[in-house]
XYZ file of C-alpha atoms in Angstrom:
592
model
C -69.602 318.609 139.365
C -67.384 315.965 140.932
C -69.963 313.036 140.984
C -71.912 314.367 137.770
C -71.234 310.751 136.165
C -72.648 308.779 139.403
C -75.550 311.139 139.298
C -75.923 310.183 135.527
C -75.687 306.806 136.323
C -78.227 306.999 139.052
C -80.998 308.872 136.481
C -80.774 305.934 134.064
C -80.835 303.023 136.396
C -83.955 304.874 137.795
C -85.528 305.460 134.063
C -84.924 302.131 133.438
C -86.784 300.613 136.731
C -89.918 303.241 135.951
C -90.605 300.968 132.721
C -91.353 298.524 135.067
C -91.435 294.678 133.232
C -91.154 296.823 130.255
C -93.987 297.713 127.395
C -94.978 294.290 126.461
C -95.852 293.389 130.321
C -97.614 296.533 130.832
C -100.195 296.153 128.193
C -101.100 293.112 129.386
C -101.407 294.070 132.582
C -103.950 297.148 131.790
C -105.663 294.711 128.935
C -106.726 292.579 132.173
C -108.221 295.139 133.541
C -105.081 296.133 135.957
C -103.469 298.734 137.450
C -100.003 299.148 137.253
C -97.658 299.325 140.689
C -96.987 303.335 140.103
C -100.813 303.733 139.529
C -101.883 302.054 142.200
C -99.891 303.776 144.691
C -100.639 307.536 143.085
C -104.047 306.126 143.382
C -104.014 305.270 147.016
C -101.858 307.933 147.954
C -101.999 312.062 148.933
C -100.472 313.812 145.409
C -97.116 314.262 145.485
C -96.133 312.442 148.585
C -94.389 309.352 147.780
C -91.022 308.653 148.604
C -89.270 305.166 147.125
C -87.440 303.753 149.369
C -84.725 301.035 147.615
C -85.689 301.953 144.204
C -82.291 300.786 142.373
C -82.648 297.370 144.156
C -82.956 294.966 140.709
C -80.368 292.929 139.028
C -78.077 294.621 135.969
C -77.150 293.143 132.785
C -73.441 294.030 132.111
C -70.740 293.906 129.024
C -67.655 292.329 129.062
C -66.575 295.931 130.527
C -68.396 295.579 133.295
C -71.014 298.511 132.240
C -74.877 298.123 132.879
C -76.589 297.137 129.341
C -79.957 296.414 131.171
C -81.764 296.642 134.511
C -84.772 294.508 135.552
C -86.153 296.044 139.029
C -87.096 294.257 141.912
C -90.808 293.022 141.606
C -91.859 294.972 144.525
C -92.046 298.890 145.050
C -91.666 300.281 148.707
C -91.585 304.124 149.821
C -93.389 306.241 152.709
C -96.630 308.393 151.316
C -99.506 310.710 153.106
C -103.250 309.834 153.207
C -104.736 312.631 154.229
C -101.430 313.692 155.662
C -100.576 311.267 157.957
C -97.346 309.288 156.728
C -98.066 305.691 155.852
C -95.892 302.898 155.218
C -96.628 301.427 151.456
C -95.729 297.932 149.878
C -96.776 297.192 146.407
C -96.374 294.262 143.552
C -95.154 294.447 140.796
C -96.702 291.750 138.562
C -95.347 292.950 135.281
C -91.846 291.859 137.054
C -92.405 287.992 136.924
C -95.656 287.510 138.036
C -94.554 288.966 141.654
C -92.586 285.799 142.421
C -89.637 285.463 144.726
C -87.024 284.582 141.258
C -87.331 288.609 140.328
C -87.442 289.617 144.260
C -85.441 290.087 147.274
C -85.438 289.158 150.649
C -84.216 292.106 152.194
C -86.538 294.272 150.165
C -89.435 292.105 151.393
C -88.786 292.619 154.492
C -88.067 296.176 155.325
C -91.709 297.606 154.619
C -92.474 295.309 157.495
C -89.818 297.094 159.940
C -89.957 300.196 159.044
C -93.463 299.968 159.622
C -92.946 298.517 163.324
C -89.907 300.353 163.828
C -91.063 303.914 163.127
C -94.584 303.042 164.008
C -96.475 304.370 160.812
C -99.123 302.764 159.435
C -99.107 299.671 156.610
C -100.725 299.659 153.516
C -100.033 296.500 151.043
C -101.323 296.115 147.619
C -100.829 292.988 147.142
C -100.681 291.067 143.711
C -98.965 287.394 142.441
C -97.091 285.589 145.440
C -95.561 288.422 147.631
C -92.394 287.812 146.755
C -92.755 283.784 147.784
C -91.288 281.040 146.012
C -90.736 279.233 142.832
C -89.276 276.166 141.612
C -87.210 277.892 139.489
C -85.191 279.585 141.923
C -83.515 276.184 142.912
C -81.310 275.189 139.537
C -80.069 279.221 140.286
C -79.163 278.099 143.727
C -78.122 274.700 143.298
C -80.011 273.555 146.408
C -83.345 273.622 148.254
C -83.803 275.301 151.853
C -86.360 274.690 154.852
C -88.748 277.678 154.126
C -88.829 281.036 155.787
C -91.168 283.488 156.036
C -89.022 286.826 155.021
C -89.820 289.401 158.030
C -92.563 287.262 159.975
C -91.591 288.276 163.033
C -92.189 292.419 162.192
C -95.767 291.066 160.052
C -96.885 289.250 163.395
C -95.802 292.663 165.688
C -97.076 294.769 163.409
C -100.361 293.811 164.343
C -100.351 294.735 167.922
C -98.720 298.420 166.791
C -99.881 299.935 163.495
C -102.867 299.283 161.785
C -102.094 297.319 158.993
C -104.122 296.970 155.661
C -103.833 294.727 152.959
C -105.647 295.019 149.208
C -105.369 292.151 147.187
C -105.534 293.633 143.769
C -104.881 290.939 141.112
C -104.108 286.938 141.328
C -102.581 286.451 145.090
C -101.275 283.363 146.120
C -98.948 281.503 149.093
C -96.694 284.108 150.625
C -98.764 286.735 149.128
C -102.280 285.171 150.581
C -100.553 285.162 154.040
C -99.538 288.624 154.082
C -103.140 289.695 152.866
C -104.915 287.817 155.710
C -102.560 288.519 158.378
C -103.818 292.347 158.354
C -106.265 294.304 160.697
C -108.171 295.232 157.058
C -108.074 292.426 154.031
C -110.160 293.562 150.936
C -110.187 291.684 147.441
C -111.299 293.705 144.232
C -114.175 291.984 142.399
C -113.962 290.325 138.997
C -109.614 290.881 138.918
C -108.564 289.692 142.318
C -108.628 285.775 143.460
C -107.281 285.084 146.689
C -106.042 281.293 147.630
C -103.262 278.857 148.995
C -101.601 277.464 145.616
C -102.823 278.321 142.067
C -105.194 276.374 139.913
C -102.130 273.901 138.125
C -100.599 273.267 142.056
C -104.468 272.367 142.662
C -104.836 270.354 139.977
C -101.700 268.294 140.707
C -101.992 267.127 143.875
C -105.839 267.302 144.281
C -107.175 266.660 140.393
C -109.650 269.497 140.878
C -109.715 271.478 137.707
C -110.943 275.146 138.552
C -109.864 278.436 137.812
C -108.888 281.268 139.382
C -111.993 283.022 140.257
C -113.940 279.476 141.055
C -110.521 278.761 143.377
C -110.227 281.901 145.107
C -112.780 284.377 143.960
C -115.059 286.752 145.656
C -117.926 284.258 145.148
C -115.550 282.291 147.720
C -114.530 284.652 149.881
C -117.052 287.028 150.591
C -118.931 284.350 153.221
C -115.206 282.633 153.755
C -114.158 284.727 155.986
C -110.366 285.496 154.553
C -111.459 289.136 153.377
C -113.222 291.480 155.128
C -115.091 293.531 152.258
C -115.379 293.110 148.162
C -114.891 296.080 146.252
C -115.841 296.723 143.149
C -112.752 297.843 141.969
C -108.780 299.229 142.637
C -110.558 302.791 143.436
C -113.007 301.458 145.611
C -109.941 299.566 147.346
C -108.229 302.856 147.874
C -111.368 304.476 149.272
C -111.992 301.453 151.477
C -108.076 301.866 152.390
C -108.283 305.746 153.562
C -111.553 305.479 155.351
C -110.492 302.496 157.442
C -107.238 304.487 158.643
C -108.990 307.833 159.573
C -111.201 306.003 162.500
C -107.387 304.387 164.072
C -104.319 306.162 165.268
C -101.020 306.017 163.493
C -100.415 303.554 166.509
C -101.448 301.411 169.683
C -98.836 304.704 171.237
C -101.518 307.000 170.113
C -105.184 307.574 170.597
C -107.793 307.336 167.726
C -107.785 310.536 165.955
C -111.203 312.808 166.512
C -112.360 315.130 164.438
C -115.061 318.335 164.545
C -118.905 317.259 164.580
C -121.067 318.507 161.744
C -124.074 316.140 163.398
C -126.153 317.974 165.897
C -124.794 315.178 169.077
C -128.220 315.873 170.600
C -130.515 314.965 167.359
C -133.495 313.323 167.794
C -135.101 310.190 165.318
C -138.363 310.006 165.560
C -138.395 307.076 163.637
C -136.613 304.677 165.624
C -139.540 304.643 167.758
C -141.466 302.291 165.448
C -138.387 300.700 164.061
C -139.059 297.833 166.245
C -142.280 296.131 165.349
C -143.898 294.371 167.951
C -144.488 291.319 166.414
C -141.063 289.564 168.229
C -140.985 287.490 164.962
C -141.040 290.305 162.759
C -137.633 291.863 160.782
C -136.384 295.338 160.958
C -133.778 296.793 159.009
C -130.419 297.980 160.714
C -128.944 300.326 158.042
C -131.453 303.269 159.086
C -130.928 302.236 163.052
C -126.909 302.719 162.279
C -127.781 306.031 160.126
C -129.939 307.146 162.335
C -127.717 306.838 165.676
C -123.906 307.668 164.863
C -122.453 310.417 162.680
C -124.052 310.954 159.267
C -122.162 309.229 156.615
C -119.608 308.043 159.271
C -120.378 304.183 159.699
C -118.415 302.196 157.384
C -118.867 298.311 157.881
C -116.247 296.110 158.785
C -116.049 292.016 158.762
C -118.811 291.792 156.049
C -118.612 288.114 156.251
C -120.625 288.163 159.746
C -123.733 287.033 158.265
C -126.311 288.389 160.772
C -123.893 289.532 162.992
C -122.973 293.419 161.802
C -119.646 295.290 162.292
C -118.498 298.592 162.083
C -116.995 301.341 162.818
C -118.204 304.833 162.857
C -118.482 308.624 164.785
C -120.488 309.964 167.211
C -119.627 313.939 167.738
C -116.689 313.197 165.576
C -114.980 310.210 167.278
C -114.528 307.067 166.457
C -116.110 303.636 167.690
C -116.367 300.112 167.271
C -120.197 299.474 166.378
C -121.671 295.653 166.596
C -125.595 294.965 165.781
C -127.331 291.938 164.099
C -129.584 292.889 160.811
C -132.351 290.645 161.619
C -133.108 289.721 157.516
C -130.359 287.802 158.099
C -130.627 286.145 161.106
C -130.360 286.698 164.755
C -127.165 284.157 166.232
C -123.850 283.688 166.324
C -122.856 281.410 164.062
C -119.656 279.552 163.925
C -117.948 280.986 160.162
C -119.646 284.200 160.307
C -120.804 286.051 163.223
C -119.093 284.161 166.191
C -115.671 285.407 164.101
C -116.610 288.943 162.637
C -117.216 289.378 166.680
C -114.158 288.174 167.640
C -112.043 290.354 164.831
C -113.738 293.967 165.995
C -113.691 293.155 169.663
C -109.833 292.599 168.992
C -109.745 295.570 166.695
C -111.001 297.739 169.525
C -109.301 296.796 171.743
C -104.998 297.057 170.128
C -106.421 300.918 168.548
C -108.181 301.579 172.276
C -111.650 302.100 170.414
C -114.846 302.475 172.456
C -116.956 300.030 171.438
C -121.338 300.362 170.856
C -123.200 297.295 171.018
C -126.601 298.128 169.445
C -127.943 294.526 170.735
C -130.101 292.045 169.600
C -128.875 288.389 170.019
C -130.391 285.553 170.279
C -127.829 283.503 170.938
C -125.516 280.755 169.942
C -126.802 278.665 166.614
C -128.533 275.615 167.696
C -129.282 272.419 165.832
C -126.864 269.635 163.959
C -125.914 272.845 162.128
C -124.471 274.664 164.814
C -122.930 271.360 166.305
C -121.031 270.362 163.456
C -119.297 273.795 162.738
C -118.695 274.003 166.617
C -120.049 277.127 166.935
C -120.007 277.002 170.886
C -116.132 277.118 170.550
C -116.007 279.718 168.073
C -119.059 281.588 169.909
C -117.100 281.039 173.210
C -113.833 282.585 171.458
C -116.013 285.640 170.592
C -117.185 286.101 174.194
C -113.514 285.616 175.423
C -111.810 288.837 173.048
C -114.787 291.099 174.560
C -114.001 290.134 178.200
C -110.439 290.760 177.122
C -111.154 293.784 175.791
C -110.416 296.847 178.651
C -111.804 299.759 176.414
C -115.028 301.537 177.705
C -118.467 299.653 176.409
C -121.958 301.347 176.331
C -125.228 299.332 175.033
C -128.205 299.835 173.758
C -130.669 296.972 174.303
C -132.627 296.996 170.660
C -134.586 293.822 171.156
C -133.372 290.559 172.478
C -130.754 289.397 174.671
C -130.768 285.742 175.191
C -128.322 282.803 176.297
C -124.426 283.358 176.366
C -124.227 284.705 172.461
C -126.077 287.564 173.816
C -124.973 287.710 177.566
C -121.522 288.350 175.837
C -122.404 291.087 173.217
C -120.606 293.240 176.369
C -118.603 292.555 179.577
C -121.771 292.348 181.888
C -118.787 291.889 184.727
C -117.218 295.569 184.168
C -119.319 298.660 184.189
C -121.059 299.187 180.686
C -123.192 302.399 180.182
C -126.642 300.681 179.125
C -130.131 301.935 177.936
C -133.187 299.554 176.910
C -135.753 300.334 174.882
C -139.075 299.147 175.618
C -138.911 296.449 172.556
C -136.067 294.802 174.791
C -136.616 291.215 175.667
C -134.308 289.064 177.630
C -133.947 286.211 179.725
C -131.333 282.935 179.717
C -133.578 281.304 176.447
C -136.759 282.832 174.861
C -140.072 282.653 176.187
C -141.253 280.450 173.207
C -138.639 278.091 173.236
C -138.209 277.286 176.925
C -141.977 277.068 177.307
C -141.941 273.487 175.262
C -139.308 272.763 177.142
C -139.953 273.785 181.418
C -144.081 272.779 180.559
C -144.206 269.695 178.141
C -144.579 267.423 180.847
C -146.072 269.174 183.611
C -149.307 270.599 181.591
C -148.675 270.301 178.134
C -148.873 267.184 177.304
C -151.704 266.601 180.301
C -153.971 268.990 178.514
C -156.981 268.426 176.854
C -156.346 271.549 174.569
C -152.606 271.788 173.830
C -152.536 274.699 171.965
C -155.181 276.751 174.256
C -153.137 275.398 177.466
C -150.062 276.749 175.515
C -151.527 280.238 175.247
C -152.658 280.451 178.003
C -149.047 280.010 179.677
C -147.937 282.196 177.262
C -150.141 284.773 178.356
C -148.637 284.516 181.526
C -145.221 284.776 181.203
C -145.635 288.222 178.685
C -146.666 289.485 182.098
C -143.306 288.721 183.564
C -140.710 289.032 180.746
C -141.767 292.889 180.638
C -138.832 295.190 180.708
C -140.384 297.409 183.269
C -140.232 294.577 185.401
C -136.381 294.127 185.031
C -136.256 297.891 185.736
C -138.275 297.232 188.908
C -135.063 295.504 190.421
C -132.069 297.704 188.467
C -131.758 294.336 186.468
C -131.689 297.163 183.608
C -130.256 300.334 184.676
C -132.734 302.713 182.107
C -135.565 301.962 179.744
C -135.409 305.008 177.777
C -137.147 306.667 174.529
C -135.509 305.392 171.427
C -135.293 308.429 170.058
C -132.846 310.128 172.491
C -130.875 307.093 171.662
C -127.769 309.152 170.146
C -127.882 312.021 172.374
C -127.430 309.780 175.119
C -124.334 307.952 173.361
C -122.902 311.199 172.334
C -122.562 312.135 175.712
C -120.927 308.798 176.794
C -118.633 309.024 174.236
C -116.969 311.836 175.651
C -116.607 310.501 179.019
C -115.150 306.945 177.422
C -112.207 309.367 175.599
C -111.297 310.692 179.260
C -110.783 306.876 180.148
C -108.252 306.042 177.053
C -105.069 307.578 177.445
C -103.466 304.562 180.315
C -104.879 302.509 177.817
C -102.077 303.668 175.270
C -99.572 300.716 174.505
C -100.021 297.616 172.849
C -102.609 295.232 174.009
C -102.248 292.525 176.467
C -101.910 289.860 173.823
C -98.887 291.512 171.642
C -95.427 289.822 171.372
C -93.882 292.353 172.714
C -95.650 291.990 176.104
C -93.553 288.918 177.090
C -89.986 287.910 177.224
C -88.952 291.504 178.140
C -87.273 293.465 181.102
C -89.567 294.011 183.631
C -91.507 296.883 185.553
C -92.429 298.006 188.947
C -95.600 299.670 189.516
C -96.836 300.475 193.005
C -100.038 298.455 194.178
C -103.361 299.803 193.125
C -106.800 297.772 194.462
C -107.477 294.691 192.855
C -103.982 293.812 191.869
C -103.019 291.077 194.804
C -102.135 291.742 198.542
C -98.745 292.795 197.275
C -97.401 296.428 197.918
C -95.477 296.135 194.440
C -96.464 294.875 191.806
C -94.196 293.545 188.789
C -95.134 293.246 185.095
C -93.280 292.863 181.912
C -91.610 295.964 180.540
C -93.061 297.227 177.207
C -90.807 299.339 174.811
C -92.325 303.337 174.635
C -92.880 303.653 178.117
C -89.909 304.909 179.267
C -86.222 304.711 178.587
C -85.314 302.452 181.563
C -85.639 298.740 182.386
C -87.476 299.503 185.552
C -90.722 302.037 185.608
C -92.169 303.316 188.617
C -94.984 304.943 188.467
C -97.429 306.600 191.194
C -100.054 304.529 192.051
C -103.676 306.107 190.994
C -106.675 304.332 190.813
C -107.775 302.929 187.570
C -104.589 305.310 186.313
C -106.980 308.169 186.088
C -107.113 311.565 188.445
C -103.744 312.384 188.487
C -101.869 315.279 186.832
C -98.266 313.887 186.610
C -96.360 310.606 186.295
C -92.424 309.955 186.038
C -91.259 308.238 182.816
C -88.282 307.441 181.807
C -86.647 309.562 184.182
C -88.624 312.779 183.556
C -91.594 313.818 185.175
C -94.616 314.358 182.602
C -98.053 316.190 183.598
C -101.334 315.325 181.117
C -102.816 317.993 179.504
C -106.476 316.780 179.306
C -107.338 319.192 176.036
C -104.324 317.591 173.737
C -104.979 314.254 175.625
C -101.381 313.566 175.770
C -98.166 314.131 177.744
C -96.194 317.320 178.418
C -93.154 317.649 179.715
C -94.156 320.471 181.786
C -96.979 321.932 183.648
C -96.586 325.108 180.817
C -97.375 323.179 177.815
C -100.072 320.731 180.022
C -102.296 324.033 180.054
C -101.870 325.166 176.627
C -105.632 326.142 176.076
């Protein structure tokens, strides 16, 4: 073979960047409880379907001959892989390599999992361990100089998020760099026990702050499971890669496609009996939410989300096999939006929903913004405000299901109550700008109240009268409420929206209004639809994908729906409603 000795060459570079940061480094890794790199991606991945991408990237040892005597890898493993045979993008530490510091990494390398991500719009998966390839001290005697600091392929990490999903694991010490790129994720999760997740290490800490902690009382999931930087605490690497695959199957490989749905095994029409008495009537009386959620969407198909939302619960889940954004309160733990927790779990789904063109399901009982010195010191009207803002930003389809309450602006913006929002109440639901109880002190303290010879009986007796008015039938008197319906039929009702709110996604496709790559482009014509200005034309910023021309025209069609063809990038396409996606002829558009 003519290149027989380059081939040979190439095997023993390769064998020697398998052993990793060599035997020593290894057993201490597994000692601690640790996964190696190559085990945690043959965890996380489909068998068999990794690819390395830039495997021989290291730095050789060579003789005075100039042949390799050693080869230390690069501290940071990269390839393509299947879960559940959809290609992913994978990035993963290598702590046994330095620690995962930037002196045994590269630049280049850190950076490409990032745009080949973006660029070839497959998902992200990061298992993140040690810095993520950021800096160290020592790097500048070997350079001889210091530099303004960099973030190595920000500008793909930020886009990424309005185009793939992106998910990060931190699954062993992660600092700086590395605690950036774990936050800065549609997913973060930290593994109990061998994960910590903060700024600068205990000794930078204890430096320039004197606090003397360790890792896990610095950055553990003590810390972070109310902090909000993680989403979810595992129990361990396998639970990571569990959390990892069941997060991507409810989201499309990107914002270009739509969420992928899959058969129904739950009867769409079934019928709980129990949620009638779920609700007690006693208004200050808990229920629990986990057998509303089971008991409404697909079984064993809600998997929770932000789980730093305190009262405020997020998921997402199925109903007849597709997915959906799901938000609810579990009143054990509250019932308002509080500024840490619930205000931004909120904000995080509604975002979530609306860059992956998720329906969301607001299963609502709200109470409101936090009130008290609490609530004013953590300015939970700003963060509350910010929730209410990424839900009115949000254009995918909403339906609601009025549980219990629905009070002040926390719960007046559960939903968009200015679009159209498929909504059902049961006969538990209880609304109004504050509650009954609480405005009563106020709107009669002075008036009868106070002038009273019995307080408490004259209180009653007001009381008595206004549980007259705040009845739901008497919102559905004047369509303030469009249905007050039996809980039970509660999912066969959603089941059927559900279907109807897929026919509304596919103009949706793209990336959201807030992405990057929304501004600073070319530009697009679109003809004038209702709504848009008293403008025949109208002209909006160009968004790569959606055609292969600066300028777009498109027909006009109301809401972009009812139409059966549209010209793109100079060919004209007709949508097949079955495949939800389009053809390039009116053949293939009718394919079943």
């Amino acid at each position: 073979m003519v290149w027989e000795p380059e081939l040979a060459e190439r095997a023993r570079r390769a064998e020697l960047a398998a052993q990793l940061g060599g035997p020593e480094k290894v057993a201490r890794q597994r000692a601690a409880g640790r996964l190696t790199v190559r085990e945690r991606i043959d965890g996380l991945l489909d068998p068999g379907s990794f690819r390395e991408i830039g495997g021989l990237a290291g730095r050789g040892t060579y003789d005075e001959n100039g042949e390799l005597t050693d080869f230390s890898p690069v501290n940071l493993v990269v390839g393509t892989g299947r879960i559940d045979g959809r290609k992913i993008v994978v990035r993963a530490d290598d702590f046994t390599v330095r620690g995962g510091s930037a002196d045994a990494g590269n630049l280049a390398k850190t950076a490409y999992p990032e745009q080949l991500a973006h660029e070839m719009r497959h998902p992200l998966v990061r298992l993140i361990e040690g810095s993520g390839g950021g800096g160290s001290v020592k790097m500048l005697e070997d350079h001889g100089f210091t530099y303004v600091p960099v973030n190595p392929g920000w500008d793909h990490v930020v886009a990424n998020l309005s185009t793939v999903p992106v998910v990060s694991a931190c699954v062993g010490p992660v600092a700086g760099l590395g605690a950036a790129l774990a936050v800065t994720s549609h997913l973060t999760l930290l593994v109990d026990k061998t994960a910590q997740l903060f700024v600068a290490g205990p000794p930078v800490v204890r430096y320039a702050t004197g606090e003397d902690v360790t890792k896990e009382e610095l950055g553990g999931a003590s810390i972070h499971r109310r902090s909000g930087a993680v989403d979810l605490v595992v129990s361990s690497e396998i639970a990571a890669f569990a959390a990892v695959r069941a997060f991507l199957s409810y989201l499309p490989t990107s914002v270009y496609h739509l969420p992928p749905v899959i058969e129904g095994t739950d009867d769409p029409d079934r019928r709980e009996e129990s949620l009638v008495s779920l609700v007690p009537r006693d208004r200050r009386q808990p229920y629990k939410i986990a057998p509303l959620l089971d008991a409404v969407f697909d079984a064993g198909s809600v998997f929770r989300y932000a789980g730093f939302g305190g009262s405020l619960v997020t998921a997402l889940a199925r109903l007849d096999g597709h997915p959906v954004g799901v938000v609810a309160t579990d009143p054990y733990k509250g019932a308002t939006l509080t500024a840490q927790g619930a205000a931004d779990a909120l904000t995080r789904l509604a975002d979530l929903c609306e860059t992956f063109h998720l329906p969301l399901v607001s299963l609502t009982d709200q109470s409101g913004m936090v009130i008290g010195t609490a609530g004013e010191r953590s300015a939970a009207i700003r963060h509350g405000a910010r929730a209410v803002a990424a839900i009115y930003q949000a254009k995918v389809p909403m339906a609601e299901v009025i549980v219990r309450r629905v009070f002040g602006v926390g719960g007046a913006g559960q939903v968009n109550r200015h679009r159209l929002v498929r909504r059902w109440a049961w006969p538990s639901g209880d609304w109004g700008s504050l509650p009954v109880e609480g405005g009563l002190e106020a709107a009669y303290r002075a008036a009868e109240l106070e002038a009273a010879p019995d307080r408490a009986a004259e209180r009653a007796r007001i009381l008595e009268r206004l549980d007259a008015v705040r009845s739901p039938f008497r919102t559905a008197e004047r369509f303030g409420v469009e249905d007050i319906i039996d809980p039970a039929r509660t999912r066969g009702l959603l089941c059927d929206w559900v279907h109807d709110a897929y026919d509304l996604l596919p103009p949706l496709i793209g990336p959201p209004a807030f992405a990057p790559d929304h501004r600073n482009q070319a530009m697009e014509t679109r003809p004038w639809k209702p709504g848009h200005g008293n403008q025949a034309m109208e002209t909006r910023p160009w968004k790569p994908g959606h055609g292969n021309q600066a300028m777009e025209t498109r027909p006009w069609k109301p809401d972009h729906r009812n139409t059966e063809s549209r010209l793109s990038g100079g060919e004209c396409r007709w949508w097949c409603r079955h495949c939800r996606g389009w053809e390039r002829s009116p053949r293939l558009a009718g394919c079943r």
